[in-house]
Amino acid sequence: MGMRIGLNAHLLSGRAGYRSAGIHGYISNLLRHLPMQAPADWGFQALVGAANSASFPGVSMARARMDTEQPWRRIVWEQALQPWQLRRFDLYHAMAFVAPLILTAPMVVTVYDLSFLRFPARLSAARRAYLRAMTALTCARARRVLAISQSTANDLTERLALPADKIDVTPLGYDKAAFRPLLEADIAHFRRKQNLPDRFWLFVGTLEPRKNLPALLQAYARLPRDARLPLILGGGIGWMAQDTFAAIERLNLGDSVKHAGFIPIADLPLWYNCAEAFLYPSVYEGFGLPVLEAMACGAPVITTEASSLPEVAGAAAMCLPPQDIERWTAALADLRRNGEWRERARLKGLERAKQFSWARTAELTLASYRKAAWRDLPLGESEKATRVESK
């Protein structure tokens, strides 16, 4: 017996920028891989805004009558208008935190992180209150909750009091065709085009407090000048980014640290391939996709032991306490001079990255769908689902 599955994909972005990463990447890759992994008689329909022109093989697109790019428009559509579309589905997937209050179909919801609880000041009071209340209510009503890491799953049990057996961990994947070691000629061409030094360290991410860049800059500043490599910060300007620029000025690092601005997704593999190492000092991540992408490109990684990052890095990267400045300084000094460690980390990272894929994310998501629909399946179908889950 087939299932008709509706997926709220209103956060699927149709334009370049920070929204074309993160949640957009999760939604677009799931829409691409779910039909390939699902039984032939399952149907998928993505609910998107009026202006979204995206299409995916095996997924029908239901476009709203209004543009839902702006948050308030999206909320109006999701809560007041969208519910009338949902009666035809056997299962509804809220792909980002929140589902309609009026919903009769069985539901699963994806939660990426609880940064709106851990770092509440980064959001307006109204948005923070909405996310806090609606995420908790949606998770309580959902039959299954999908967390993108065990760290997020732990947060859900601790912060929202969800039972652990209601949560399915579905780690993210990456684009294996794009994020890989590239040809030396292509790397050299990009290095010349961007006027990059032969050796440099790279950070990629939005400039905001939880990325912990001032701590990295303190550690970097303690190195003797001849022991530093240039440090390039790639990423958009986020909440309180001025703290990072103030640290650069206060520590007299203007000649050594450069901000490259937002890096388009298409260019990211080239940046990772050009860098001698990737530094990611974050104190909190729902998953930490840049670490995975950097490893897949062969960049040695130093990151932190905070939240989900050790889950992604495994034993391939060096994981340090995020606020231990002395250990970060020592690690950076060793990173520069220890070519053997860089080569070992490069090889381990390439192997570690092979453990993650969007196909696997889709498989785990489909397993969660089966659990959510379990009580609505006839006995014969329930037995089939049990056999699938036991594989």
XYZ file of C-alpha atoms in Angstrom:
391
model
C 0.000 0.000 0.000
C 1.516 3.320 -1.064
C 1.712 6.498 0.980
C 1.050 10.085 -0.045
C 3.551 12.305 1.758
C 3.400 16.093 1.965
C 6.597 17.987 2.731
C 6.565 21.581 3.902
C 9.444 22.991 1.829
C 8.687 26.705 2.147
C 12.253 27.320 3.374
C 13.592 26.011 0.067
C 15.394 29.049 -1.280
C 15.348 30.068 -4.912
C 18.118 32.628 -4.703
C 21.810 32.738 -3.804
C 22.825 33.814 -0.331
C 22.924 32.514 3.198
C 19.473 30.929 2.821
C 20.779 28.816 -0.042
C 22.742 26.798 2.519
C 21.746 25.265 5.831
C 18.057 24.330 5.960
C 17.733 24.853 2.211
C 20.458 22.273 1.627
C 18.720 19.729 3.837
C 15.355 20.226 2.119
C 16.691 20.197 -1.439
C 18.817 17.098 -0.899
C 16.003 15.185 0.781
C 13.631 16.070 -2.047
C 16.255 14.822 -4.488
C 16.938 11.520 -2.697
C 13.665 10.462 -1.057
C 11.986 9.310 -4.295
C 15.082 7.297 -5.237
C 15.069 5.416 -1.918
C 11.305 5.029 -1.434
C 8.992 2.241 -2.648
C 7.691 2.842 -6.162
C 4.111 3.371 -4.991
C 4.942 6.195 -2.553
C 4.127 9.720 -3.708
C 5.817 12.957 -2.608
C 4.509 16.503 -2.889
C 6.556 19.521 -1.779
C 4.677 22.594 -0.587
C 6.545 25.772 -1.609
C 5.963 29.483 -2.065
C 4.479 31.034 -5.184
C 7.824 32.402 -6.395
C 9.728 29.129 -6.033
C 10.449 27.505 -9.407
C 12.426 24.498 -8.146
C 11.629 21.013 -9.391
C 12.783 17.520 -8.414
C 12.312 14.182 -10.218
C 9.655 12.114 -8.492
C 8.298 15.069 -6.470
C 5.256 17.108 -7.451
C 5.424 20.783 -6.472
C 2.409 22.509 -4.904
C 2.979 26.266 -5.077
C 1.154 28.576 -2.722
C -0.898 31.503 -4.004
C 1.388 33.922 -2.180
C 5.118 34.539 -1.888
C 6.332 33.027 1.394
C 9.921 34.297 1.362
C 9.188 36.725 4.194
C 8.786 34.985 7.577
C 5.444 36.573 8.458
C 3.961 35.542 5.098
C 5.240 31.999 5.562
C 3.706 31.777 9.036
C 0.346 33.043 7.763
C 0.382 30.487 4.974
C 1.499 27.588 7.187
C -0.978 28.263 9.981
C -4.058 29.714 8.248
C -4.070 28.572 4.614
C -1.902 25.487 4.224
C -3.930 23.173 6.531
C -6.697 22.963 3.945
C -4.207 21.367 1.531
C -3.156 18.649 3.923
C -6.205 16.420 4.086
C -5.062 14.462 1.028
C -1.823 13.287 2.650
C -1.230 10.104 4.634
C 1.784 11.735 6.289
C 3.015 15.321 6.677
C 6.677 16.263 7.145
C 7.319 19.639 8.771
C 10.860 20.123 7.481
C 11.822 22.959 9.829
C 10.638 23.045 13.451
C 6.965 24.000 13.084
C 3.740 22.437 11.782
C 0.223 23.912 11.447
C -1.868 23.891 14.596
C -4.737 22.495 12.536
C -3.458 19.199 11.174
C -5.251 15.867 10.915
C -2.593 13.819 9.071
C 0.116 11.969 11.022
C 3.203 14.158 11.274
C 6.970 14.080 11.589
C 9.105 17.170 12.195
C 12.783 17.943 11.650
C 14.661 19.901 14.326
C 18.149 21.104 13.415
C 19.228 22.585 16.724
C 17.861 24.499 19.693
C 19.995 27.605 19.210
C 16.904 29.761 19.829
C 16.974 28.405 23.397
C 20.737 28.327 23.878
C 21.416 31.690 22.184
C 18.094 33.530 22.521
C 19.541 37.029 22.098
C 20.277 36.402 18.404
C 16.548 36.508 17.587
C 13.884 39.149 18.087
C 11.634 38.613 21.087
C 8.662 37.805 18.862
C 10.515 35.270 16.711
C 12.110 33.682 19.773
C 8.739 33.291 21.489
C 7.171 31.840 18.337
C 9.922 29.273 17.809
C 10.065 28.305 21.462
C 6.311 27.743 21.777
C 5.603 26.267 18.356
C 8.618 23.942 18.225
C 7.736 22.490 21.619
C 4.082 22.083 20.617
C 4.937 20.575 17.223
C 7.386 18.077 18.725
C 4.845 17.077 21.351
C 2.186 16.448 18.664
C 4.487 14.754 16.143
C 4.608 10.979 15.935
C 8.353 11.118 15.210
C 10.928 13.859 15.654
C 13.948 13.885 13.338
C 17.177 15.292 14.807
C 20.186 15.851 12.554
C 22.638 14.742 15.258
C 22.659 12.882 18.559
C 23.636 16.167 20.171
C 20.381 17.751 18.959
C 18.490 14.656 20.098
C 20.003 15.072 23.569
C 18.979 18.729 23.595
C 15.414 17.749 22.719
C 15.191 15.374 25.660
C 16.820 17.841 28.054
C 15.230 21.127 26.930
C 11.826 19.983 25.624
C 11.418 16.843 27.745
C 10.832 14.641 24.695
C 11.164 10.891 25.252
C 14.323 9.587 23.605
C 12.458 6.764 21.876
C 10.365 9.296 19.953
C 13.449 10.808 18.280
C 15.180 9.484 15.160
C 18.710 10.707 14.416
C 19.205 11.372 10.705
C 22.739 12.743 10.126
C 23.296 14.957 7.109
C 25.151 14.129 3.919
C 27.123 16.148 1.402
C 27.411 16.522 -2.363
C 30.073 13.965 -3.232
C 30.347 15.187 -6.804
C 31.317 18.685 -5.624
C 33.133 18.195 -2.314
C 36.186 16.095 -3.191
C 39.908 16.544 -3.849
C 40.236 18.585 -7.035
C 42.862 18.666 -9.754
C 45.996 20.648 -8.948
C 45.528 22.716 -12.115
C 42.036 23.789 -11.009
C 43.276 24.619 -7.525
C 46.172 26.673 -8.905
C 43.852 28.556 -11.272
C 41.448 29.425 -8.435
C 44.332 30.465 -6.181
C 45.554 32.907 -8.829
C 42.024 34.164 -9.510
C 41.412 34.893 -5.819
C 44.986 36.087 -5.209
C 45.358 33.557 -2.385
C 48.658 32.810 -0.644
C 50.311 29.452 -1.165
C 49.598 28.500 2.451
C 46.709 29.702 4.596
C 44.191 28.543 7.187
C 40.478 28.793 6.516
C 37.279 29.261 8.511
C 33.847 29.128 6.840
C 30.613 30.079 8.583
C 28.385 32.992 9.492
C 30.208 35.467 11.713
C 28.241 35.252 14.977
C 29.022 34.559 18.654
C 28.530 30.788 18.670
C 31.252 30.411 16.022
C 33.658 31.507 18.777
C 35.986 33.416 16.457
C 37.334 35.839 19.087
C 38.744 32.840 20.996
C 40.396 31.525 17.826
C 41.835 34.978 17.167
C 43.277 35.151 20.692
C 45.013 31.814 20.190
C 46.233 32.878 16.759
C 47.602 36.166 18.117
C 49.749 34.334 20.662
C 51.735 32.690 17.889
C 54.981 34.386 16.874
C 54.482 36.230 13.602
C 56.753 33.838 11.735
C 54.731 30.863 13.061
C 51.406 32.092 11.685
C 49.867 31.338 8.354
C 47.391 33.870 6.938
C 43.892 33.228 8.306
C 40.923 33.766 5.983
C 37.410 34.039 7.397
C 34.740 33.140 4.853
C 31.117 33.823 5.707
C 28.310 36.319 5.857
C 27.898 39.004 8.501
C 25.737 37.660 11.302
C 24.544 38.753 14.714
C 27.231 40.599 16.714
C 29.840 40.110 13.982
C 31.411 43.350 15.183
C 32.980 41.390 18.064
C 35.103 39.478 15.557
C 36.267 42.602 13.735
C 36.943 44.337 17.065
C 39.131 41.395 18.127
C 41.089 41.591 14.856
C 41.769 45.286 15.482
C 42.487 44.903 19.204
C 44.982 42.097 18.584
C 46.667 43.920 15.669
C 45.859 41.131 13.228
C 44.785 43.257 10.295
C 47.783 42.164 8.211
C 47.249 38.460 8.891
C 43.472 37.929 9.070
C 41.202 38.681 6.123
C 37.429 38.492 5.746
C 36.466 37.018 2.362
C 32.737 37.660 2.802
C 29.996 35.225 1.902
C 31.347 32.339 -0.191
C 28.957 30.916 -2.818
C 28.321 27.199 -2.446
C 29.768 26.542 -5.911
C 33.126 27.973 -4.790
C 33.347 26.228 -1.414
C 35.113 23.061 -2.680
C 37.835 25.212 -4.230
C 38.362 27.151 -0.997
C 38.619 23.922 1.018
C 41.060 22.461 -1.513
C 43.245 25.570 -1.458
C 43.455 25.786 2.335
C 46.269 24.064 4.216
C 43.824 23.387 7.053
C 40.272 24.159 8.124
C 39.619 25.709 11.548
C 36.157 25.545 13.104
C 36.091 26.776 16.733
C 32.297 26.738 17.171
C 30.730 26.222 20.597
C 27.386 24.936 19.277
C 26.232 23.258 16.069
C 23.220 21.192 15.148
C 25.505 19.165 12.874
C 28.565 21.068 11.630
C 28.368 20.515 7.862
C 31.461 22.636 7.036
C 33.608 20.143 8.966
C 32.267 17.273 6.849
C 32.685 19.186 3.589
C 36.237 20.220 4.459
C 37.222 16.631 5.286
C 35.651 15.417 2.031
C 37.906 17.858 0.162
C 41.020 16.615 1.947
C 41.554 19.557 4.292
C 42.974 18.688 7.726
C 40.519 19.902 10.391
C 40.829 21.357 13.866
C 37.490 21.869 15.571
C 36.007 21.661 19.061
C 34.651 18.927 21.272
C 31.402 20.880 21.675
C 27.873 19.696 20.800
C 27.663 17.685 17.557
C 31.138 18.369 16.181
C 32.845 15.204 17.518
C 30.027 13.157 15.927
C 30.972 14.523 12.531
C 34.746 14.664 12.951
C 35.220 11.308 14.664
C 38.917 10.533 15.088
C 39.828 12.273 11.831
C 40.080 15.802 13.250
C 41.664 17.347 16.290
C 38.860 18.280 18.708
C 39.736 20.831 21.385
C 37.871 22.558 24.228
C 36.429 25.676 22.554
C 37.659 28.138 25.188
C 41.092 26.648 25.945
C 43.219 29.348 24.324
C 46.542 27.740 25.267
C 45.640 24.413 23.665
C 44.435 26.147 20.514
C 47.698 28.086 20.296
C 49.737 24.908 20.725
C 47.599 23.099 18.139
C 48.047 25.893 15.602
C 51.815 25.931 16.151
C 51.989 22.177 15.589
C 49.642 22.402 12.616
C 52.010 24.750 10.805
C 55.175 22.708 11.271
C 53.885 19.121 11.389
C 53.370 18.008 7.813
C 53.056 14.370 8.871
C 50.039 15.159 11.064
C 48.437 17.153 8.255
C 48.807 14.221 5.870
C 47.394 11.734 8.394
C 44.472 14.061 9.112
C 43.852 14.530 5.401
C 43.642 10.772 4.782
C 41.543 10.117 7.880
C 39.180 12.919 6.909
C 38.634 11.502 3.450
C 37.767 8.106 4.964
C 35.542 9.626 7.635
C 33.556 11.607 5.068
C 32.633 8.406 3.225
C 30.418 7.440 6.169
C 27.966 10.253 5.389
C 25.647 10.544 2.402
C 22.304 12.089 1.490
C 21.130 8.656 0.355
C 21.645 7.424 3.916
C 19.829 10.479 5.287
C 16.909 9.674 2.992
C 16.890 6.016 4.068
C 16.734 6.964 7.744
C 14.022 9.530 7.027
C 11.902 6.939 5.225
C 12.322 4.594 8.187
C 10.967 7.361 10.399
C 8.005 7.822 8.039
C 7.191 4.130 8.399
C 7.263 4.383 12.176
C 4.996 7.427 12.089
C 2.469 5.718 9.819
C 2.694 2.387 11.643
C -0.604 2.623 13.525
C -2.472 3.522 10.322
C -1.163 0.605 8.247
C -3.109 -2.625 7.798
C -1.589 -5.611 9.584
C 0.158 -6.930 6.478
C 1.793 -3.575 5.790
C 2.874 -3.259 9.436
C 4.647 -6.590 9.167
C 6.417 -5.394 6.001
C 7.519 -2.223 7.822
C 8.855 -4.352 10.666
C 10.946 -6.380 8.211
C 12.300 -3.180 6.612
C 13.228 -1.724 9.999
C 15.036 -4.878 11.042
C 17.342 -4.885 8.030
